[in-house]
GROMACS .gro file of C-alpha atoms in nm:
model
  394
    1UNK     CA    1  -0.012  -0.011  -0.009
    2UNK     CA    2   0.147   0.346  -0.090
    3UNK     CA    3   0.055   0.663   0.100
    4UNK     CA    4   0.050   1.005  -0.092
    5UNK     CA    5   0.133   1.170   0.242
    6UNK     CA    6   0.345   1.056   0.554
    7UNK     CA    7   0.179   0.855   0.811
    8UNK     CA    8   0.367   1.073   1.067
    9UNK     CA    9   0.340   1.451   1.088
   10UNK     CA   10   0.625   1.668   0.907
   11UNK     CA   11   0.690   1.830   1.254
   12UNK     CA   12   0.819   1.522   1.372
   13UNK     CA   13   1.067   1.480   1.092
   14UNK     CA   14   1.170   1.829   1.122
   15UNK     CA   15   1.245   1.779   1.470
   16UNK     CA   16   1.446   1.486   1.414
   17UNK     CA   17   1.667   1.627   1.140
   18UNK     CA   18   1.717   1.955   1.366
   19UNK     CA   19   1.882   1.727   1.624
   20UNK     CA   20   2.094   1.554   1.346
   21UNK     CA   21   2.215   1.860   1.163
   22UNK     CA   22   2.572   1.788   1.212
   23UNK     CA   23   2.566   1.422   1.173
   24UNK     CA   24   2.567   1.374   0.794
   25UNK     CA   25   2.609   0.987   0.814
   26UNK     CA   26   2.291   0.946   0.998
   27UNK     CA   27   2.115   1.178   0.773
   28UNK     CA   28   2.210   0.972   0.478
   29UNK     CA   29   2.072   0.663   0.657
   30UNK     CA   30   1.732   0.841   0.717
   31UNK     CA   31   1.715   0.937   0.355
   32UNK     CA   32   1.755   0.552   0.257
   33UNK     CA   33   1.481   0.467   0.519
   34UNK     CA   34   1.214   0.716   0.407
   35UNK     CA   35   1.169   0.956   0.118
   36UNK     CA   36   0.997   1.182   0.361
   37UNK     CA   37   1.347   1.282   0.502
   38UNK     CA   38   1.481   1.363   0.171
   39UNK     CA   39   1.386   1.721   0.086
   40UNK     CA   40   1.476   1.811   0.446
   41UNK     CA   41   1.774   1.619   0.501
   42UNK     CA   42   1.951   1.729   0.194
   43UNK     CA   43   1.983   2.107   0.301
   44UNK     CA   44   2.179   2.046   0.618
   45UNK     CA   45   2.544   2.028   0.475
   46UNK     CA   46   2.791   2.279   0.558
   47UNK     CA   47   2.910   2.462   0.249
   48UNK     CA   48   3.261   2.538   0.132
   49UNK     CA   49   3.248   2.769  -0.165
   50UNK     CA   50   3.559   2.798  -0.409
   51UNK     CA   51   3.719   2.707  -0.724
   52UNK     CA   52   3.658   2.346  -0.698
   53UNK     CA   53   3.590   2.287  -1.071
   54UNK     CA   54   3.498   2.460  -1.413
   55UNK     CA   55   3.123   2.356  -1.372
   56UNK     CA   56   3.023   2.524  -1.034
   57UNK     CA   57   3.081   2.887  -1.034
   58UNK     CA   58   2.977   3.165  -0.780
   59UNK     CA   59   2.717   3.266  -1.007
   60UNK     CA   60   2.549   2.912  -1.001
   61UNK     CA   61   2.575   2.920  -0.621
   62UNK     CA   62   2.404   3.255  -0.590
   63UNK     CA   63   2.112   3.131  -0.818
   64UNK     CA   64   2.070   2.827  -0.586
   65UNK     CA   65   2.049   3.055  -0.282
   66UNK     CA   66   1.813   3.312  -0.447
   67UNK     CA   67   1.579   3.051  -0.590
   68UNK     CA   68   1.581   2.829  -0.277
   69UNK     CA   69   1.475   3.023   0.020
   70UNK     CA   70   1.405   2.741   0.236
   71UNK     CA   71   1.750   2.594   0.172
   72UNK     CA   72   1.926   2.915   0.224
   73UNK     CA   73   1.757   2.946   0.577
   74UNK     CA   74   1.903   2.612   0.677
   75UNK     CA   75   2.251   2.711   0.606
   76UNK     CA   76   2.459   2.772   0.924
   77UNK     CA   77   2.819   2.736   0.818
   78UNK     CA   78   2.979   2.879   0.523
   79UNK     CA   79   3.345   2.886   0.421
   80UNK     CA   80   3.431   3.096   0.108
   81UNK     CA   81   3.763   2.969  -0.025
   82UNK     CA   82   3.928   3.209  -0.259
   83UNK     CA   83   4.273   3.058  -0.263
   84UNK     CA   84   4.505   3.050  -0.442
   85UNK     CA   85   4.534   3.390  -0.558
   86UNK     CA   86   4.572   3.280  -0.939
   87UNK     CA   87   4.206   3.143  -0.943
   88UNK     CA   88   4.040   3.398  -0.748
   89UNK     CA   89   3.678   3.425  -0.785
   90UNK     CA   90   3.639   3.727  -0.549
   91UNK     CA   91   3.879   3.943  -0.773
   92UNK     CA   92   3.657   3.856  -1.080
   93UNK     CA   93   3.351   4.017  -0.931
   94UNK     CA   94   3.242   4.373  -0.940
   95UNK     CA   95   3.048   4.592  -0.701
   96UNK     CA   96   2.751   4.554  -0.950
   97UNK     CA   97   2.779   4.170  -0.945
   98UNK     CA   98   2.477   4.024  -0.795
   99UNK     CA   99   2.702   3.774  -0.647
  100UNK     CA  100   2.827   3.998  -0.398
  101UNK     CA  101   2.491   3.971  -0.216
  102UNK     CA  102   2.495   3.619  -0.152
  103UNK     CA  103   2.542   3.650   0.205
  104UNK     CA  104   2.214   3.845   0.249
  105UNK     CA  105   2.040   3.514   0.157
  106UNK     CA  106   2.193   3.333   0.446
  107UNK     CA  107   1.982   3.465   0.733
  108UNK     CA  108   2.063   3.179   0.992
  109UNK     CA  109   2.456   3.205   0.914
  110UNK     CA  110   2.627   3.160   1.262
  111UNK     CA  111   2.973   3.074   1.115
  112UNK     CA  112   3.168   3.246   0.842
  113UNK     CA  113   3.504   3.145   0.728
  114UNK     CA  114   3.686   3.330   0.453
  115UNK     CA  115   4.015   3.233   0.296
  116UNK     CA  116   4.157   3.480   0.066
  117UNK     CA  117   4.500   3.602  -0.054
  118UNK     CA  118   4.348   3.925  -0.149
  119UNK     CA  119   4.397   4.269  -0.005
  120UNK     CA  120   4.095   4.388   0.180
  121UNK     CA  121   4.052   4.687  -0.036
  122UNK     CA  122   4.071   4.470  -0.358
  123UNK     CA  123   3.749   4.303  -0.252
  124UNK     CA  124   3.465   4.461  -0.413
  125UNK     CA  125   3.316   4.733  -0.202
  126UNK     CA  126   2.947   4.589  -0.214
  127UNK     CA  127   3.088   4.249  -0.097
  128UNK     CA  128   3.293   4.403   0.178
  129UNK     CA  129   2.973   4.584   0.287
  130UNK     CA  130   2.779   4.272   0.276
  131UNK     CA  131   3.040   4.088   0.507
  132UNK     CA  132   3.015   4.391   0.743
  133UNK     CA  133   2.634   4.350   0.767
  134UNK     CA  134   2.674   3.989   0.819
  135UNK     CA  135   2.900   4.028   1.081
  136UNK     CA  136   2.671   4.266   1.260
  137UNK     CA  137   2.394   3.996   1.264
  138UNK     CA  138   2.266   3.885   1.619
  139UNK     CA  139   2.342   3.517   1.516
  140UNK     CA  140   2.687   3.526   1.375
  141UNK     CA  141   2.895   3.383   1.641
  142UNK     CA  142   3.193   3.255   1.458
  143UNK     CA  143   3.448   3.438   1.244
  144UNK     CA  144   3.760   3.254   1.086
  145UNK     CA  145   3.985   3.467   0.830
  146UNK     CA  146   4.281   3.323   0.654
  147UNK     CA  147   4.558   3.483   0.470
  148UNK     CA  148   4.348   3.824   0.423
  149UNK     CA  149   4.605   4.122   0.365
  150UNK     CA  150   4.580   4.464   0.510
  151UNK     CA  151   4.272   4.409   0.714
  152UNK     CA  152   4.136   4.719   0.857
  153UNK     CA  153   4.075   4.675   1.241
  154UNK     CA  154   3.745   4.840   1.250
  155UNK     CA  155   3.608   4.536   1.042
  156UNK     CA  156   3.617   4.370   1.368
  157UNK     CA  157   3.386   4.622   1.528
  158UNK     CA  158   3.013   4.605   1.550
  159UNK     CA  159   3.006   4.225   1.583
  160UNK     CA  160   2.756   4.221   1.907
  161UNK     CA  161   2.725   3.832   1.877
  162UNK     CA  162   3.071   3.726   1.783
  163UNK     CA  163   3.206   3.486   2.043
  164UNK     CA  164   3.500   3.286   1.877
  165UNK     CA  165   3.727   3.465   1.639
  166UNK     CA  166   4.036   3.279   1.447
  167UNK     CA  167   4.281   3.493   1.262
  168UNK     CA  168   4.532   3.281   1.071
  169UNK     CA  169   4.818   3.450   0.869
  170UNK     CA  170   4.611   3.778   0.850
  171UNK     CA  171   4.793   4.107   0.793
  172UNK     CA  172   4.642   4.435   0.937
  173UNK     CA  173   4.622   4.772   0.770
  174UNK     CA  174   4.831   4.981   1.017
  175UNK     CA  175   4.687   5.267   1.166
  176UNK     CA  176   4.864   5.596   1.082
  177UNK     CA  177   4.877   5.693   1.455
  178UNK     CA  178   5.083   5.473   1.707
  179UNK     CA  179   4.769   5.512   1.951
  180UNK     CA  180   4.531   5.398   1.699
  181UNK     CA  181   4.342   5.726   1.676
  182UNK     CA  182   4.196   5.648   1.346
  183UNK     CA  183   4.081   5.287   1.437
  184UNK     CA  184   3.925   5.409   1.762
  185UNK     CA  185   3.717   5.680   1.581
  186UNK     CA  186   3.607   5.438   1.305
  187UNK     CA  187   3.475   5.207   1.599
  188UNK     CA  188   3.279   5.456   1.766
  189UNK     CA  189   2.937   5.344   1.874
  190UNK     CA  190   3.035   4.970   1.857
  191UNK     CA  191   2.911   4.767   2.128
  192UNK     CA  192   3.155   4.554   2.335
  193UNK     CA  193   3.215   4.215   2.188
  194UNK     CA  194   3.304   3.959   2.474
  195UNK     CA  195   3.519   3.692   2.299
  196UNK     CA  196   3.498   3.347   2.468
  197UNK     CA  197   3.753   3.189   2.189
  198UNK     CA  198   4.019   3.328   2.023
  199UNK     CA  199   4.297   3.189   1.790
  200UNK     CA  200   4.605   3.405   1.672
  201UNK     CA  201   4.830   3.229   1.422
  202UNK     CA  202   5.032   3.558   1.296
  203UNK     CA  203   5.369   3.654   1.235
  204UNK     CA  204   5.534   3.831   1.520
  205UNK     CA  205   5.472   4.201   1.402
  206UNK     CA  206   5.098   4.132   1.354
  207UNK     CA  207   5.056   3.940   1.672
  208UNK     CA  208   5.212   4.238   1.847
  209UNK     CA  209   5.004   4.480   1.681
  210UNK     CA  210   4.677   4.306   1.713
  211UNK     CA  211   4.771   4.246   2.081
  212UNK     CA  212   4.807   4.623   2.169
  213UNK     CA  213   4.499   4.703   1.977
  214UNK     CA  214   4.257   4.439   2.157
  215UNK     CA  215   4.414   4.549   2.500
  216UNK     CA  216   4.305   4.933   2.455
  217UNK     CA  217   4.016   5.028   2.648
  218UNK     CA  218   3.842   5.163   2.356
  219UNK     CA  219   3.870   4.845   2.136
  220UNK     CA  220   3.521   4.693   2.085
  221UNK     CA  221   3.688   4.326   2.133
  222UNK     CA  222   3.667   4.239   2.479
  223UNK     CA  223   3.895   3.945   2.632
  224UNK     CA  224   3.817   3.958   2.980
  225UNK     CA  225   3.552   3.667   2.956
  226UNK     CA  226   3.807   3.453   2.757
  227UNK     CA  227   3.767   3.082   2.794
  228UNK     CA  228   4.013   2.959   2.546
  229UNK     CA  229   4.319   3.094   2.364
  230UNK     CA  230   4.538   2.939   2.111
  231UNK     CA  231   4.852   3.126   1.974
  232UNK     CA  232   5.142   3.034   1.773
  233UNK     CA  233   5.461   3.112   1.951
  234UNK     CA  234   5.772   3.070   1.711
  235UNK     CA  235   5.988   3.375   1.833
  236UNK     CA  236   6.073   3.565   2.127
  237UNK     CA  237   5.826   3.850   2.017
  238UNK     CA  238   5.557   3.602   2.024
  239UNK     CA  239   5.600   3.512   2.400
  240UNK     CA  240   5.617   3.898   2.486
  241UNK     CA  241   5.302   3.963   2.311
  242UNK     CA  242   5.125   3.668   2.458
  243UNK     CA  243   5.185   3.753   2.825
  244UNK     CA  244   4.959   4.081   2.822
  245UNK     CA  245   4.685   3.878   2.670
  246UNK     CA  246   4.707   3.601   2.938
  247UNK     CA  247   4.687   3.874   3.211
  248UNK     CA  248   4.381   4.038   3.055
  249UNK     CA  249   4.208   3.703   3.040
  250UNK     CA  250   4.345   3.566   3.356
  251UNK     CA  251   4.010   3.547   3.560
  252UNK     CA  252   3.816   3.327   3.314
  253UNK     CA  253   4.088   3.135   3.089
  254UNK     CA  254   4.027   2.785   3.098
  255UNK     CA  255   4.240   2.630   2.831
  256UNK     CA  256   4.564   2.779   2.675
  257UNK     CA  257   4.703   2.627   2.355
  258UNK     CA  258   5.057   2.714   2.239
  259UNK     CA  259   5.099   2.616   1.867
  260UNK     CA  260   5.465   2.484   1.753
  261UNK     CA  261   5.643   2.625   2.076
  262UNK     CA  262   5.988   2.687   2.007
  263UNK     CA  263   6.257   2.790   2.286
  264UNK     CA  264   6.375   3.139   2.233
  265UNK     CA  265   6.490   3.230   2.596
  266UNK     CA  266   6.152   3.368   2.674
  267UNK     CA  267   5.899   3.246   2.927
  268UNK     CA  268   5.523   3.246   2.968
  269UNK     CA  269   5.401   3.282   3.326
  270UNK     CA  270   5.077   3.087   3.398
  271UNK     CA  271   5.072   3.137   3.758
  272UNK     CA  272   4.816   3.425   3.752
  273UNK     CA  273   4.576   3.181   3.547
  274UNK     CA  274   4.373   3.059   3.849
  275UNK     CA  275   4.098   2.909   3.627
  276UNK     CA  276   4.337   2.747   3.395
  277UNK     CA  277   4.255   2.341   3.383
  278UNK     CA  278   4.385   2.248   3.039
  279UNK     CA  279   4.720   2.315   2.872
  280UNK     CA  280   4.765   2.218   2.496
  281UNK     CA  281   5.144   2.223   2.359
  282UNK     CA  282   5.188   2.152   1.987
  283UNK     CA  283   5.533   2.069   1.856
  284UNK     CA  284   5.735   1.867   1.623
  285UNK     CA  285   6.031   1.642   1.680
  286UNK     CA  286   6.312   1.612   1.790
  287UNK     CA  287   6.151   1.517   2.124
  288UNK     CA  288   6.444   1.631   2.344
  289UNK     CA  289   6.433   2.001   2.208
  290UNK     CA  290   6.059   1.993   2.255
  291UNK     CA  291   6.069   1.866   2.610
  292UNK     CA  292   6.340   2.150   2.666
  293UNK     CA  293   6.111   2.413   2.538
  294UNK     CA  294   5.800   2.309   2.721
  295UNK     CA  295   5.995   2.275   3.035
  296UNK     CA  296   6.187   2.607   3.009
  297UNK     CA  297   5.949   2.821   2.856
  298UNK     CA  298   5.639   2.789   3.086
  299UNK     CA  299   5.609   2.916   3.447
  300UNK     CA  300   5.355   2.659   3.607
  301UNK     CA  301   5.113   2.729   3.871
  302UNK     CA  302   5.119   2.591   4.205
  303UNK     CA  303   5.102   2.225   4.252
  304UNK     CA  304   4.754   2.229   4.405
  305UNK     CA  305   4.621   2.380   4.075
  306UNK     CA  306   4.564   2.039   3.876
  307UNK     CA  307   4.622   2.089   3.513
  308UNK     CA  308   4.541   1.837   3.207
  309UNK     CA  309   4.848   1.864   2.967
  310UNK     CA  310   4.748   1.782   2.592
  311UNK     CA  311   5.081   1.723   2.412
  312UNK     CA  312   5.065   1.684   2.044
  313UNK     CA  313   5.348   1.578   1.832
  314UNK     CA  314   5.345   1.615   1.465
  315UNK     CA  315   5.554   1.364   1.309
  316UNK     CA  316   5.592   1.116   1.008
  317UNK     CA  317   5.802   0.854   1.215
  318UNK     CA  318   5.688   0.554   1.389
  319UNK     CA  319   5.732   0.516   1.752
  320UNK     CA  320   6.076   0.327   1.715
  321UNK     CA  321   6.237   0.683   1.638
  322UNK     CA  322   6.077   0.876   1.939
  323UNK     CA  323   6.304   0.935   2.227
  324UNK     CA  324   6.073   0.842   2.496
  325UNK     CA  325   6.301   0.862   2.791
  326UNK     CA  326   6.335   1.258   2.735
  327UNK     CA  327   5.952   1.270   2.730
  328UNK     CA  328   5.910   1.058   3.048
  329UNK     CA  329   6.165   1.247   3.229
  330UNK     CA  330   6.039   1.602   3.160
  331UNK     CA  331   5.657   1.516   3.195
  332UNK     CA  332   5.719   1.352   3.500
  333UNK     CA  333   5.896   1.667   3.651
  334UNK     CA  334   5.645   1.922   3.555
  335UNK     CA  335   5.439   2.054   3.858
  336UNK     CA  336   5.069   2.059   3.878
  337UNK     CA  337   5.035   1.818   3.600
  338UNK     CA  338   4.724   1.582   3.676
  339UNK     CA  339   4.672   1.396   3.359
  340UNK     CA  340   4.862   1.365   3.020
  341UNK     CA  341   4.724   1.292   2.689
  342UNK     CA  342   4.985   1.244   2.396
  343UNK     CA  343   4.875   1.264   2.031
  344UNK     CA  344   5.081   1.151   1.758
  345UNK     CA  345   4.970   1.300   1.423
  346UNK     CA  346   5.094   1.320   1.076
  347UNK     CA  347   5.340   1.619   1.024
  348UNK     CA  348   5.155   1.768   0.735
  349UNK     CA  349   4.860   1.794   0.939
  350UNK     CA  350   5.019   2.045   1.190
  351UNK     CA  351   4.754   2.274   1.330
  352UNK     CA  352   4.457   2.092   1.239
  353UNK     CA  353   4.195   1.985   1.482
  354UNK     CA  354   4.281   1.632   1.597
  355UNK     CA  355   3.911   1.554   1.593
  356UNK     CA  356   3.932   1.525   1.209
  357UNK     CA  357   4.162   1.219   1.247
  358UNK     CA  358   4.088   0.863   1.333
  359UNK     CA  359   4.272   0.801   1.643
  360UNK     CA  360   4.387   0.482   1.792
  361UNK     CA  361   4.436   0.442   2.165
  362UNK     CA  362   4.780   0.285   2.233
  363UNK     CA  363   4.810   0.392   2.575
  364UNK     CA  364   4.886  -0.001   2.695
  365UNK     CA  365   5.190   0.002   2.469
  366UNK     CA  366   5.331   0.322   2.608
  367UNK     CA  367   5.303   0.273   2.986
  368UNK     CA  368   5.627   0.044   3.002
  369UNK     CA  369   5.800   0.317   2.797
  370UNK     CA  370   5.735   0.590   3.042
  371UNK     CA  371   5.768   0.459   3.410
  372UNK     CA  372   5.842   0.776   3.558
  373UNK     CA  373   5.535   0.936   3.438
  374UNK     CA  374   5.298   0.659   3.530
  375UNK     CA  375   5.442   0.651   3.892
  376UNK     CA  376   5.409   1.038   3.893
  377UNK     CA  377   5.055   0.983   3.791
  378UNK     CA  378   4.994   0.721   4.050
  379UNK     CA  379   4.876   0.458   3.780
  380UNK     CA  380   4.803   0.448   3.433
  381UNK     CA  381   4.452   0.595   3.409
  382UNK     CA  382   4.574   0.956   3.391
  383UNK     CA  383   4.812   0.882   3.104
  384UNK     CA  384   4.645   0.848   2.756
  385UNK     CA  385   4.840   0.797   2.404
  386UNK     CA  386   4.616   0.848   2.091
  387UNK     CA  387   4.797   0.775   1.771
  388UNK     CA  388   4.677   0.852   1.411
  389UNK     CA  389   4.575   0.544   1.220
  390UNK     CA  390   4.777   0.692   0.945
  391UNK     CA  391   5.101   0.656   1.148
  392UNK     CA  392   5.004   0.310   1.261
  393UNK     CA  393   4.964   0.199   0.891
  394UNK     CA  394   5.341   0.272   0.853
   0.00000   0.00000   0.00000
């Protein structure tokens, strides 16, 4: 017997799909079970828009959004990928192009990522305005900018809902005044934006510049409620620029991640971070140098403040090439460390989120090689070692 209408009300299907929006595998299974899921399930994907092939252009994407309001209203995350510069689709647009208004159709967008090697002023004016209007919406909570050049600081003003900001290899338009007079004037009337998560992967000069800006009383970005901070620290100036950011967020910071830390005769004082409970440290072999950097760079809190250490090593070598004795000795001597998680990931994945990898728990194999740490942690439960399936295959 065939039914022209579903036996169950559409509201039930909508409720199920709303709770499965990020689980694409389950959504596919739902589609196979019932055609009632199909039209709704197919619109939950997150989008990455770029020059993926010659058949799908930005014009085609705009027509899709314009012609499908229900589809557009369901898009919560969008990544506009304009790299590399040689195949830029943003530079091919003009201010009169309809495509510059594509963001206006995404009324429920909460996460916007833009990767572009273009100078900010090279982006068509109407598209820049569209980006600014999107950032001002009450539902835009997450912004990622990658490789954008000469970004004016006021672009990050008037973003009342923004809670998570990631800046990767971004350069800023320098204010003609040392005290940021021009930028402050352009941000007049902007409500404070209390950031909760901040990631900065910048060259030293840009990290120092942005750090000075964000710490100004007149800056619209407020890090006094920051919960997590990730920062690349390659050179001594990076450490110097990082410390004031830690001080400004000391009362609320829970998680600190230092990306690819190196030893440059500089220290980061963690003693004022009373709420810190997770410390992540990303590095590449050789292990002895990595361990020396970890031990000598950081001034740890008092032993009574338990901290979970997440140490990520990016390597293409298998375990037999790793100097476990150095890691065991250094980690066992660190104060206030209550648990240790070691992550072994492929070197070409440096900086990526570990959740994107298939990780295998190999803790039992590592315990005999790290007796000092195991003894320090009073058992094996607080030591966890996860290795990428790609490395295990070698």
